[in-house]
Coordinates of C-alpha atoms (C1' of nucleotides) in Angstrom, one line a residue:
Chain O
M245 CA 6.7 -0.4 16.6
D246 CA 5.1 3.9 15.6
G247 CA 2.6 4.4 13.8
V248 CA 1.7 3.0 10.3
E249 CA 2.8 5.6 7.3
T250 CA 0.2 6.0 4.5
R251 CA 2.9 5.1 1.8
E252 CA 2.3 1.2 3.6
L253 CA -1.1 1.8 3.3
R254 CA -1.1 2.7 -0.5
Y255 CA 1.2 -0.2 -1.2
F256 CA -1.5 -2.9 0.6
V257 CA -4.3 -1.5 -1.1
A258 CA -2.8 -1.2 -4.4
V259 CA -1.7 -5.3 -3.9
A260 CA -5.5 -6.1 -2.4
E261 CA -7.3 -4.5 -4.8
E262 CA -5.1 -6.0 -8.2
L263 CA -4.5 -9.3 -5.5
H264 CA -1.3 -9.3 -7.7
F265 CA 1.9 -8.3 -6.4
G266 CA 3.4 -7.6 -10.0
R267 CA 0.7 -5.6 -11.6
A268 CA 0.5 -3.6 -7.9
A269 CA 4.1 -2.4 -8.4
Q270 CA 3.3 -1.3 -12.0
R271 CA 0.4 0.5 -10.9
L272 CA 2.5 1.8 -8.0
G273 CA 5.5 3.1 -10.6
M274 CA 8.5 1.0 -9.1
A275 CA 9.9 -2.9 -8.6
Q276 CA 8.4 -5.7 -7.2
P277 CA 10.2 -7.2 -4.3
P278 CA 10.8 -3.8 -2.0
L279 CA 6.5 -4.2 -2.6
S280 CA 6.7 -7.6 -0.9
R281 CA 9.1 -6.6 1.4
A282 CA 7.0 -3.4 2.5
I283 CA 3.7 -5.5 2.9
S284 CA 5.4 -8.3 5.1
L285 CA 6.9 -5.7 6.9
L286 CA 3.4 -4.3 7.1
E287 CA 2.2 -7.9 8.5
R288 CA 4.9 -8.2 11.3
R289 CA 4.1 -4.6 12.6
L290 CA 0.7 -5.6 12.6
G291 CA 1.2 -9.0 14.2
T292 CA -1.1 -10.6 11.9
T293 CA -1.1 -12.0 7.8
L294 CA -3.2 -9.8 5.3
L295 CA -2.7 -12.0 2.1
E296 CA -3.0 -15.5 1.6
R297 CA -0.3 -16.1 -0.9
T298 CA 0.5 -18.9 -3.0
S299 CA 2.7 -18.7 -6.1
R300 CA -0.7 -18.8 -8.0
A301 CA -3.3 -16.6 -6.4
V302 CA -2.9 -13.9 -3.6
T303 CA -5.9 -13.7 -1.2
L304 CA -7.2 -11.5 1.2
T305 CA -7.3 -12.5 4.8
G306 CA -10.6 -11.5 6.8
A307 CA -8.0 -8.7 8.5
G308 CA -7.1 -7.8 5.3
S309 CA -10.7 -7.1 4.3
V310 CA -10.6 -5.1 7.1
L311 CA -8.1 -3.9 6.6
L312 CA -8.5 -2.6 2.9
R313 CA -12.0 -0.8 4.1
E314 CA -10.3 0.9 6.3
A315 CA -6.9 2.1 4.5
R316 CA -9.2 3.4 2.1
A317 CA -11.3 5.6 4.9
A318 CA -7.7 6.3 6.0
L319 CA -6.4 7.4 2.6
D320 CA -9.0 9.7 1.7
A321 CA -8.9 11.5 4.9
V322 CA -5.2 12.2 4.7
E323 CA -5.9 13.6 1.0
A324 CA -9.0 15.1 2.2
A325 CA -6.4 17.2 5.0
E326 CA -4.1 17.9 2.4
R327 CA -6.6 19.2 -0.4
R328 CA -8.2 21.2 2.3
T329 CA -5.4 22.9 3.9
R330 CA -4.3 23.9 -0.3
R331 CA -7.8 25.2 -0.5
A332 CA -7.8 26.7 2.8
A333 CA -4.7 28.6 1.8
L334 CA -5.7 29.7 -1.7
A335 CA -8.8 31.1 0.0
E336 CA -6.8 33.2 2.3
T337 CA -4.4 35.1 -0.7
G338 CA -7.5 34.9 -3.5
R339 CA -10.1 34.4 -4.3
P340 CA -12.1 31.7 -1.9
G341 CA -14.8 29.1 -3.0
V342 CA -16.5 26.1 -1.7
V343 CA -16.8 23.0 -4.3
L344 CA -20.2 21.9 -4.4
A345 CA -20.5 18.5 -6.0
T346 CA -24.2 17.1 -7.4
K347 CA -25.6 14.8 -9.7
A348 CA -24.7 15.7 -13.6
G349 CA -28.0 16.6 -14.5
A350 CA -29.9 16.7 -11.3
S351 CA -31.9 18.9 -9.3
G352 CA -31.6 21.2 -12.3
E353 CA -34.2 24.5 -10.5
L354 CA -33.1 24.0 -7.1
L355 CA -29.9 23.7 -7.5
A356 CA -30.4 27.1 -9.8
K357 CA -32.7 28.9 -6.9
M358 CA -30.3 27.7 -4.3
L359 CA -27.3 29.0 -5.8
D360 CA -29.4 32.5 -6.3
A361 CA -30.2 32.5 -3.1
Y362 CA -26.8 32.2 -1.3
A363 CA -25.4 34.4 -3.9
A364 CA -28.0 37.3 -2.7
E365 CA -26.7 37.0 1.1
P366 CA -23.8 39.4 2.2
D367 CA -20.6 37.3 2.4
A368 CA -21.4 34.8 -0.3
V369 CA -18.6 33.1 -2.1
A370 CA -17.7 32.0 -5.3
V371 CA -19.7 28.5 -5.6
D372 CA -18.1 25.9 -7.7
L373 CA -19.8 22.7 -9.1
L374 CA -18.4 19.8 -9.2
L375 CA -20.7 17.4 -12.0
C376 CA -20.0 13.6 -10.7
G377 CA -21.4 10.7 -11.9
I378 CA -23.8 8.3 -10.2
G379 CA -22.7 7.8 -6.3
E380 CA -19.7 9.8 -6.8
Q381 CA -20.6 12.8 -4.6
E382 CA -20.0 10.1 -1.6
R383 CA -16.2 10.1 -2.4
M384 CA -15.4 13.6 -3.3
L385 CA -17.1 14.8 -0.3
R386 CA -14.6 12.2 1.6
D387 CA -11.5 13.1 -0.3
G388 CA -11.2 16.7 0.2
R389 CA -12.6 17.2 -3.7
A390 CA -15.5 18.9 -2.1
D391 CA -17.2 20.7 0.6
V392 CA -20.2 19.9 0.3
A393 CA -22.6 18.0 -2.3
L394 CA -25.9 16.9 -3.0
L395 CA -27.4 13.6 -2.5
H396 CA -30.1 11.8 -3.2
L397 CA -31.6 9.4 -0.8
P398 CA -32.0 6.3 -1.5
F399 CA -29.6 6.1 -3.8
D400 CA -26.5 7.4 -1.8
S401 CA -25.4 6.9 1.5
T402 CA -25.3 9.8 4.1
A403 CA -23.0 7.6 6.1
G404 CA -20.4 10.1 8.1
F405 CA -21.8 13.4 6.4
D406 CA -23.7 16.2 8.5
T407 CA -26.8 16.3 6.2
E408 CA -30.2 19.0 5.6
E409 CA -33.0 17.9 4.1
L410 CA -33.7 19.9 1.0
V411 CA -37.1 18.6 -1.0
T412 CA -38.9 15.1 -1.0
E413 CA -40.3 14.6 -4.3
S414 CA -42.2 11.1 -6.2
Q415 CA -41.2 9.4 -9.3
V416 CA -42.0 9.3 -12.6
V417 CA -41.2 6.6 -15.7
V418 CA -39.3 8.3 -19.0
L419 CA -40.5 6.1 -22.0
P420 CA -40.5 7.3 -25.5
A421 CA -42.8 9.5 -26.3
G422 CA -46.0 7.7 -28.8
H423 CA -45.4 4.6 -26.6
P424 CA -48.9 3.6 -25.4
L425 CA -48.3 4.2 -21.5
T426 CA -48.1 7.6 -22.2
T427 CA -52.1 8.2 -22.7
R428 CA -52.3 7.0 -19.2
D429 CA -51.9 9.3 -15.7
Q430 CA -50.1 7.0 -13.7
V431 CA -48.8 3.3 -13.7
R432 CA -47.5 0.9 -11.3
M433 CA -43.8 0.3 -10.4
S434 CA -45.1 -3.3 -11.2
E435 CA -46.5 -2.3 -14.9
V436 CA -42.7 -0.7 -14.8
T437 CA -40.8 -3.5 -14.5
A438 CA -42.5 -5.5 -16.3
L439 CA -42.1 -3.7 -19.6
P440 CA -41.9 -6.0 -22.9
G441 CA -38.8 -4.2 -24.9
L442 CA -38.3 -1.4 -22.3
P443 CA -35.5 -2.6 -19.3
L444 CA -34.5 -0.6 -16.9
P445 CA -30.8 -0.2 -17.6
R446 CA -27.5 -1.1 -15.7
W447 CA -25.4 2.0 -14.3
P448 CA -22.0 1.1 -13.6
G449 CA -21.2 0.5 -10.0
P450 CA -18.0 2.6 -8.0
D451 CA -15.8 0.4 -9.0
G452 CA -16.2 1.1 -13.1
T453 CA -18.0 -2.3 -13.6
Y454 CA -21.8 -3.2 -14.9
P455 CA -23.6 -5.1 -12.9
D456 CA -24.3 -8.5 -14.2
G457 CA -28.0 -8.7 -15.8
P458 CA -29.6 -8.3 -18.6
G459 CA -30.7 -4.7 -19.9
P460 CA -28.9 -2.1 -22.1
Q461 CA -25.8 -0.3 -20.3
A462 CA -25.4 3.7 -20.1
R463 CA -23.1 5.4 -18.7
D464 CA -24.3 8.9 -18.6
H465 CA -27.8 10.6 -18.7
A466 CA -27.4 11.4 -22.6
Q467 CA -26.6 7.4 -23.4
L468 CA -29.5 7.1 -21.3
Y469 CA -32.0 9.3 -22.7
Q470 CA -30.7 8.5 -26.1
L471 CA -31.8 5.2 -25.3
I472 CA -35.3 5.7 -23.9
A473 CA -35.4 7.6 -27.1
L474 CA -34.2 5.2 -29.2
G475 CA -37.1 2.6 -27.5
R476 CA -34.6 0.2 -26.0
A477 CA -35.5 1.4 -22.4
C478 CA -36.7 3.0 -19.9
W479 CA -36.5 4.5 -16.7
I480 CA -37.6 5.7 -13.2
A481 CA -36.4 9.4 -12.5
P482 CA -37.4 12.0 -10.1
E483 CA -40.6 14.2 -10.7
S484 CA -38.3 17.3 -11.6
C485 CA -36.3 15.7 -14.5
R486 CA -39.6 16.3 -16.4
A487 CA -38.2 20.2 -16.7
Q488 CA -35.3 18.7 -18.8
L489 CA -37.0 15.8 -21.1
R490 CA -36.2 16.3 -25.2
E491 CA -39.1 16.4 -27.4
E492 CA -39.0 13.0 -27.8
L493 CA -39.4 11.5 -24.1
A494 CA -42.3 11.4 -22.2
A495 CA -42.9 10.8 -18.3
V496 CA -45.7 9.3 -16.9
P497 CA -46.3 9.4 -12.4
V498 CA -45.7 6.1 -10.8
P499 CA -47.2 7.0 -7.2
D500 CA -45.6 3.6 -5.7
A501 CA -42.1 4.2 -6.2
P502 CA -40.1 5.3 -3.8
T503 CA -39.8 8.5 -3.3
V504 CA -36.9 10.1 -3.6
T505 CA -35.3 12.7 -0.7
T506 CA -32.6 15.8 -2.1
V507 CA -30.5 16.2 1.2
I508 CA -27.4 18.2 0.8
A509 CA -24.5 17.4 3.0
W510 CA -20.6 18.4 4.2
P511 CA -18.2 16.5 6.5
P512 CA -18.7 16.8 9.9
H513 CA -16.5 19.1 11.8
S514 CA -15.9 21.1 8.9
R515 CA -18.4 23.4 8.7
S516 CA -16.9 26.9 7.5
R517 CA -19.1 30.0 7.1
A518 CA -19.4 29.6 3.7
V519 CA -20.8 25.8 3.7
A520 CA -22.8 27.0 6.9
G521 CA -23.9 29.8 4.3
L522 CA -25.6 27.3 1.2
V523 CA -26.4 25.1 4.3
R524 CA -28.8 27.8 5.7
A525 CA -29.8 29.6 2.1
A526 CA -30.4 26.3 0.6
V527 CA -32.6 25.2 3.3
R528 CA -34.4 28.6 3.7
H529 CA -35.1 28.5 0.1
C530 CA -36.8 24.7 0.9
T531 CA -38.9 25.0 3.6
S532 CA -40.5 28.7 2.0
Chain Q
M153 CA 5.0 15.4 -5.3
D154 CA 3.2 13.1 -3.6
G155 CA 1.1 12.1 -0.8
V156 CA 1.6 13.4 2.3
E157 CA 2.7 10.7 5.4
T158 CA 1.7 10.4 8.6
R159 CA 5.0 10.7 10.0
E160 CA 4.6 14.5 9.0
L161 CA 1.4 14.9 10.6
R162 CA 2.1 13.4 13.2
Y163 CA 5.2 16.3 13.7
F164 CA 2.6 19.0 12.3
V165 CA -0.2 18.2 14.9
A166 CA 2.7 18.3 17.7
V167 CA 3.8 21.7 16.8
A168 CA 0.5 22.8 16.1
E169 CA -0.3 21.8 19.6
E170 CA 2.7 23.3 21.5
L171 CA 2.9 26.4 19.2
H172 CA 6.7 25.8 20.1
F173 CA 9.1 23.9 18.2
G174 CA 11.2 23.3 20.6
R175 CA 8.8 21.2 22.8
A176 CA 7.4 19.9 20.4
A177 CA 10.7 17.7 19.1
Q178 CA 10.8 16.5 23.1
R179 CA 7.7 15.2 22.8
L180 CA 8.1 13.2 19.7
G181 CA 11.4 12.5 21.3
M182 CA 13.7 14.3 18.7
A183 CA 15.6 16.6 18.0
Q184 CA 14.2 20.4 17.2
P185 CA 16.3 21.2 13.7
P186 CA 15.1 18.0 11.9
L187 CA 11.8 18.7 13.1
S188 CA 11.9 22.4 11.9
R189 CA 13.1 20.9 8.6
A190 CA 10.1 18.2 8.3
I191 CA 7.7 21.4 9.0
S192 CA 9.4 23.2 6.1
L193 CA 9.3 20.4 4.0
L194 CA 5.9 19.6 4.6
E195 CA 4.7 23.5 4.0
R196 CA 6.4 23.9 0.9
R197 CA 4.9 20.3 -0.6
L198 CA 1.3 21.6 0.6
G199 CA 2.6 25.0 -1.4
T200 CA 1.5 27.0 1.8
T201 CA 2.8 28.1 5.3
L202 CA 1.3 26.4 7.8
L203 CA 2.8 28.4 10.7
E204 CA 3.7 31.7 11.3
R205 CA 6.9 32.0 13.1
T206 CA 9.5 35.3 14.8
S207 CA 11.6 33.7 17.3
R208 CA 8.9 34.6 20.3
A209 CA 6.4 33.1 19.2
V210 CA 4.9 30.2 16.8
T211 CA 1.1 30.9 15.6
L212 CA -1.5 28.7 13.3
T213 CA -1.9 30.5 10.0
G214 CA -5.4 29.8 8.7
A215 CA -4.7 27.3 6.6
G216 CA -2.2 25.5 9.8
S217 CA -5.8 25.4 11.6
V218 CA -7.7 23.8 8.2
L219 CA -4.6 20.9 8.7
L220 CA -4.4 20.8 12.2
R221 CA -8.3 19.5 12.3
E222 CA -7.9 17.4 9.5
A223 CA -4.9 16.2 10.3
R224 CA -6.6 14.9 13.6
A225 CA -8.8 13.4 11.5
A226 CA -6.6 11.9 9.5
L227 CA -4.4 10.1 12.2
D228 CA -7.3 8.9 13.9
A229 CA -8.4 6.8 11.1
V230 CA -4.9 5.8 10.7
E231 CA -5.1 4.3 14.2
A232 CA -8.2 3.0 13.6
A233 CA -7.3 0.9 10.5
E234 CA -4.7 0.1 12.1
R235 CA -6.5 -1.2 15.4
R236 CA -9.8 -2.5 13.5
T237 CA -6.9 -4.7 11.4
R238 CA -5.6 -6.0 15.3
R239 CA -8.6 -6.9 16.3
A240 CA -9.9 -8.5 13.5
A241 CA -6.9 -10.9 13.3
L242 CA -7.6 -11.5 16.7
A243 CA -11.2 -12.6 16.2
E244 CA -10.0 -14.9 13.3
T245 CA -7.5 -16.7 15.6
G246 CA -8.9 -16.7 19.3
R247 CA -12.2 -15.5 20.6
P248 CA -14.1 -12.5 18.9
G249 CA -15.1 -9.5 20.6
V250 CA -16.9 -6.1 19.9
V251 CA -15.6 -3.4 22.5
L252 CA -18.2 -0.7 23.7
A253 CA -17.8 2.5 24.7
T254 CA -19.8 4.5 27.5
K255 CA -19.8 6.6 30.0
A256 CA -18.8 5.8 33.4
G257 CA -21.6 6.0 35.6
A258 CA -24.1 6.1 33.2
S259 CA -27.0 4.4 31.4
G260 CA -26.8 1.7 34.0
E261 CA -30.0 -0.6 34.3
L262 CA -30.3 0.3 30.0
L263 CA -26.6 -1.1 29.6
A264 CA -26.9 -4.3 31.4
K265 CA -30.3 -5.3 29.9
M266 CA -29.0 -4.7 26.6
L267 CA -26.1 -6.8 27.1
D268 CA -28.2 -9.6 28.8
A269 CA -30.5 -9.0 25.7
Y270 CA -27.5 -9.5 23.4
A271 CA -25.8 -12.1 24.9
A272 CA -29.5 -14.5 24.1
E273 CA -28.5 -14.0 20.7
P274 CA -27.4 -17.0 19.4
D275 CA -23.9 -16.1 17.5
A276 CA -23.4 -12.8 20.4
V277 CA -19.5 -12.8 21.3
A278 CA -17.9 -10.7 24.2
V279 CA -18.4 -7.0 24.6
D280 CA -15.8 -5.5 26.8
L281 CA -16.5 -3.0 28.0
L282 CA -14.6 0.8 27.7
L283 CA -15.7 3.0 30.5
C284 CA -14.9 6.7 29.5
G285 CA -14.9 10.0 30.8
I286 CA -17.1 13.0 29.6
G287 CA -16.9 13.1 25.6
E288 CA -13.5 10.2 25.5
Q289 CA -16.5 8.2 23.5
E290 CA -16.2 9.9 20.4
R291 CA -12.7 9.3 20.5
M292 CA -12.8 6.3 21.2
L293 CA -15.0 5.4 18.4
R294 CA -13.3 7.7 15.7
D295 CA -9.9 6.3 16.5
G296 CA -11.2 2.6 16.4
R297 CA -10.8 1.8 20.5
A298 CA -14.3 1.5 20.6
D299 CA -16.4 -0.6 17.9
V300 CA -19.9 1.0 19.2
A301 CA -20.4 3.6 21.9
L302 CA -23.2 5.0 24.1
L303 CA -23.5 8.8 23.6
H304 CA -26.0 11.4 25.0
L305 CA -27.2 13.8 23.4
P306 CA -27.6 16.7 23.1
F307 CA -23.9 16.7 25.7
D308 CA -22.3 14.5 22.8
S309 CA -21.8 14.6 18.8
T310 CA -22.9 12.2 16.8
A311 CA -21.0 13.8 14.4
G312 CA -19.8 11.3 11.8
F313 CA -21.8 8.1 12.9
D314 CA -24.4 6.5 12.2
T315 CA -26.8 6.0 15.4
E316 CA -29.9 4.6 16.8
E317 CA -32.3 6.6 19.5
L318 CA -33.0 4.1 22.2
V319 CA -34.4 6.2 25.2
T320 CA -35.2 9.9 26.0
E321 CA -35.4 10.5 29.6
S322 CA -36.2 14.0 31.4
Q323 CA -33.5 15.6 34.1
V324 CA -33.5 15.8 37.8
V325 CA -31.5 18.1 39.8
V326 CA -29.1 15.9 42.2
L327 CA -28.9 17.8 45.7
P328 CA -27.7 16.9 49.0
A329 CA -30.4 14.9 51.1
G330 CA -31.9 17.4 53.4
H331 CA -31.2 20.2 51.5
P332 CA -34.7 22.6 51.5
L333 CA -35.5 22.2 47.6
T334 CA -35.3 18.5 48.3
T335 CA -38.9 18.7 49.8
R336 CA -40.6 20.3 46.6
D337 CA -41.5 17.5 44.0
Q338 CA -40.5 19.8 41.3
V339 CA -38.5 22.8 40.9
R340 CA -37.0 25.2 37.6
M341 CA -34.2 25.1 36.0
S342 CA -33.8 29.2 36.9
E343 CA -33.8 28.1 40.1
V344 CA -30.9 25.5 39.9
T345 CA -28.9 27.8 38.5
A346 CA -29.6 30.4 41.2
L347 CA -29.0 28.1 43.9
P348 CA -26.9 30.1 47.0
G349 CA -23.7 27.7 47.9
L350 CA -24.6 25.0 45.4
P351 CA -22.8 25.6 41.9
L352 CA -22.8 23.8 39.2
P353 CA -19.3 22.1 38.8
R354 CA -17.0 22.7 36.4
W355 CA -15.7 19.4 34.1
P356 CA -12.6 19.3 32.0
G357 CA -12.9 19.4 28.4
P358 CA -11.4 17.1 25.7
D359 CA -8.3 18.8 26.0
G360 CA -7.8 18.2 30.0
T361 CA -8.4 21.8 31.0
Y362 CA -11.0 23.2 32.9
P363 CA -13.1 25.9 31.9
D364 CA -13.3 28.9 33.1
G365 CA -15.2 30.6 35.5
P366 CA -17.2 29.9 38.9
G367 CA -17.3 26.8 40.3
P368 CA -15.6 23.6 41.5
Q369 CA -14.1 21.3 39.7
A370 CA -14.4 17.7 39.5
R371 CA -13.1 14.8 37.3
D372 CA -15.5 12.1 37.6
H373 CA -18.9 11.3 39.4
A374 CA -16.9 10.0 42.1
Q375 CA -15.5 13.9 42.8
L376 CA -19.1 15.0 41.6
Y377 CA -21.1 13.2 44.3
Q378 CA -18.4 13.7 46.9
L379 CA -18.6 17.6 46.2
I380 CA -22.5 17.4 46.3
A381 CA -22.4 15.7 49.6
L382 CA -20.4 18.1 51.2
G383 CA -23.5 20.6 50.4
R384 CA -20.6 22.0 47.9
A385 CA -22.4 21.8 44.5
C386 CA -25.4 20.4 42.3
W387 CA -26.0 18.8 39.3
I388 CA -28.2 17.9 36.9
A389 CA -28.6 14.4 35.9
P390 CA -30.7 12.4 34.2
E391 CA -33.4 10.4 35.6
S392 CA -32.1 7.3 35.1
C393 CA -28.9 8.3 38.1
R394 CA -31.9 7.8 40.6
A395 CA -31.2 4.0 40.7
Q396 CA -27.0 4.4 42.0
L397 CA -27.4 7.6 44.0
R398 CA -26.3 7.3 47.5
E399 CA -27.8 7.7 50.6
E400 CA -26.9 11.1 51.3
L401 CA -27.8 13.0 47.9
A402 CA -31.4 12.9 46.9
A403 CA -32.9 14.5 43.4
V404 CA -35.5 16.4 42.4
P405 CA -37.3 16.6 39.1
V406 CA -36.5 19.6 36.9
P407 CA -39.5 19.3 34.1
D408 CA -37.9 22.4 31.8
A409 CA -34.1 20.9 31.9
P410 CA -33.7 19.6 28.2
T411 CA -33.7 16.2 28.1
V412 CA -31.3 13.6 27.5
T413 CA -31.5 11.4 24.2
T414 CA -29.4 8.5 25.0
V415 CA -28.1 6.6 21.1
I416 CA -26.2 3.9 20.1
A417 CA -23.3 5.1 17.9
W418 CA -20.7 2.9 15.1
P419 CA -18.6 4.5 12.7
P420 CA -20.2 4.1 9.7
H421 CA -19.2 1.4 7.0
S422 CA -17.9 -0.5 9.8
R423 CA -21.1 -2.6 10.8
S424 CA -19.7 -5.9 11.4
R425 CA -22.2 -9.1 12.7
A426 CA -21.6 -8.2 16.0
V427 CA -22.0 -4.4 15.8
A428 CA -24.8 -5.2 14.4
G429 CA -26.2 -7.2 17.0
L430 CA -25.6 -5.1 19.5
V431 CA -27.6 -2.0 18.1
R432 CA -30.0 -4.6 17.4
A433 CA -30.5 -6.1 20.4
A434 CA -30.6 -2.4 22.0
V435 CA -32.8 -0.9 19.8
R436 CA -35.3 -4.0 19.9
H437 CA -35.3 -4.1 23.9
C438 CA -36.0 0.1 24.2
T439 CA -38.7 0.1 21.8
S440 CA -40.1 -3.3 23.2
Chain N
dG105 C1' 6.5 -36.7 -16.3
dG106 C1' 9.4 -33.3 -17.5
dG107 C1' 10.2 -28.1 -19.4
dG108 C1' 8.5 -23.5 -19.3
dA109 C1' 6.8 -19.7 -17.8
dT110 C1' 4.2 -17.4 -14.0
dC111 C1' 4.5 -15.1 -10.0
dG112 C1' 6.5 -14.3 -5.4
dA113 C1' 10.3 -14.1 -1.7
dT114 C1' 15.6 -13.8 -1.3
dA115 C1' 20.0 -12.1 -1.7
dC116 C1' 22.4 -7.8 -1.8
dC117 C1' 24.0 -2.8 -3.8
dG118 C1' 23.5 2.1 -4.1
dC119 C1' 21.5 6.2 -2.6
dA120 C1' 18.8 9.6 -0.9
dC121 C1' 16.4 11.1 3.5
dG122 C1' 15.5 11.1 8.4
dG123 C1' 18.0 12.1 12.5
dG124 C1' 21.9 13.9 15.0
dT125 C1' 24.9 17.7 16.7
dA126 C1' 27.4 22.5 16.2
dT127 C1' 26.1 27.1 15.2
dC128 C1' 24.2 31.3 13.6
dG129 C1' 20.8 35.2 13.7
dA130 C1' 16.9 37.2 15.4
dT131 C1' 14.4 38.9 19.2
dC132 C1' 13.0 40.2 23.2
dC133 C1' 14.0 41.5 28.3
dC134 C1' 16.5 43.4 32.2
Chain T
dG129 C1' 24.4 46.7 25.1
dG130 C1' 24.8 41.6 26.8
dG131 C1' 22.8 37.4 27.3
dA132 C1' 18.8 34.6 27.1
dT133 C1' 15.5 32.1 24.0
dC134 C1' 13.9 30.1 20.1
dG135 C1' 13.8 28.9 15.3
dA136 C1' 17.1 28.0 10.8
dT137 C1' 21.1 26.6 8.6
dA138 C1' 24.8 23.2 7.7
dC139 C1' 27.2 19.7 7.8
dC140 C1' 27.2 14.5 8.6
dC141 C1' 25.5 9.9 9.7
dG142 C1' 23.3 5.8 9.4
dT143 C1' 19.0 3.8 8.2
dG144 C1' 16.3 2.0 4.8
dC145 C1' 13.6 2.3 0.7
dG146 C1' 14.1 0.8 -4.1
dG147 C1' 16.4 -0.9 -7.6
dT148 C1' 18.4 -5.8 -10.3
dA149 C1' 19.8 -10.5 -9.9
dT150 C1' 17.9 -14.5 -8.5
dC151 C1' 15.4 -18.3 -6.3
dG152 C1' 11.6 -21.5 -5.4
dA153 C1' 7.1 -23.0 -5.9
dT154 C1' 3.6 -24.0 -9.0
dC155 C1' 1.2 -25.1 -12.6
dC156 C1' 0.0 -26.2 -17.2
dC157 C1' 1.0 -28.3 -21.8
dC158 C1' 3.1 -31.1 -24.9

DNA sequence: GGGGATCGATACCGCACGGGTATCGATCCC
DNA sequence: GGGATCGATACCCGTGCGGTATCGATCCCC
């Protein structure tokens, strides 16, 4: 009758994600029968059924969906405990450092200046950059792979983190050089979404799959810029990306696109000296 | 070499809190030797020493302090997963409901009106009140005993929660009826802190111990008001407490005391229909 | 409609690991 | 220096986790 073990949660998450005991067992590197047993034991301990199984299909019950969400969060917290402890140990007997997660290819000069400003502080420690794919920073921060991150509202969610706003910028549309619209000094959102032959590409979601719908698929900025240069897509991006555009690309302001706010975020209750210093340097740099 | 188990974290937290293997083992209902062994196993798996032990004293290392903080959070998350799953199961096969945590004796009429407003909604479910001691709401929300809470800034921390501001009010000083200051229409903070014979009482912290220093000790509002009525203490409280004051007490505004903001808070990613409805009702009620 | 395939549940077994007792060794105090 | 305190070590036992073999139900297809 006492507490749930992380092993059980890992098992449950595997089954809930696969919706298939056999595959889940394979993923976990174990046989199927003990997995079935562990899940039913978990169900008995929680006093509820988590999965509705017929011999042809496995589906989540309401309680199961709740547990899937909560178990993921709990497992992230346990992993974070493990990782942060290991990092703290390294910092004690070697070079301390913080891991800063940021979207690959975003916030170029802000990042550089912020790191310079922090490095100039007297008690600055090494900052390791962790370049993330779209929306990965959240996870990195949550499971302890990163200590602090740059997020971009409204795309990323800051739920559960402490944050400070850094900069807000308007957006531009990135087009192939020579496109008729590049002669304009601004365009409207409605024009962008209706561009013939230049749809907005689709990005893979957190689960690695692409959303349904039209438009080409791109996995990172290199692919994206390639697509645009080839005249197969366009893209809405923060103004600051203009500094990094290749020759074959051009950007035109879109005043009525939602503004993008860059925030620096860190897990609550873990404001180490280093993270605090980094945050301070970033805020000081951006408000001066 | 795979993940840490919650059992190990529970063991570590017990030892780290007691700083004594024998007592920790007793608290865990087990013998001391297996506990020692489990801790050293944990240390080997994390690749670092967590506790510095001599035969006379046990102290936390830096990594140990980090793990203590992180392990508490992780254990709360695991407990929350357990509790929320159980609640979800109950809600499926019976009467659904949300648990609202609030400071005992605070936000009286706000709470009542908010509950009325919510109850009038078409899909309202039962709201169970969980009256908390000072600062307990945070924990209740974090470990899943509550689904939503009323917090009072700047006293409570909203770190890690989603929140909406409800009302901001100024504060008053609560005095025994007949006290000379009760004839004034306002007093300054500096006058309150210097009141001869009427110190501010001390509250127990989250760990149950009283902070050092002068002043009487009180564990709840009843004791507090008793102390004030007896002329042994005074107290700074939000304006709205005036509605609940006993006859022997009087309140005088303190314009330069920090204002108190009541917020409604809930754990991120768990915005159920019921919680969302409650938040909406509260916000709508307070901004209209 | 029956045979095969799929897939989760059950039965049973062996061993690793968690927990218990006894004891050691170090440290501090009188 | 002797006793007391307290964590570590040594050793043993039983539980429980994970493995293999098999069953039973469901679906599909000829």
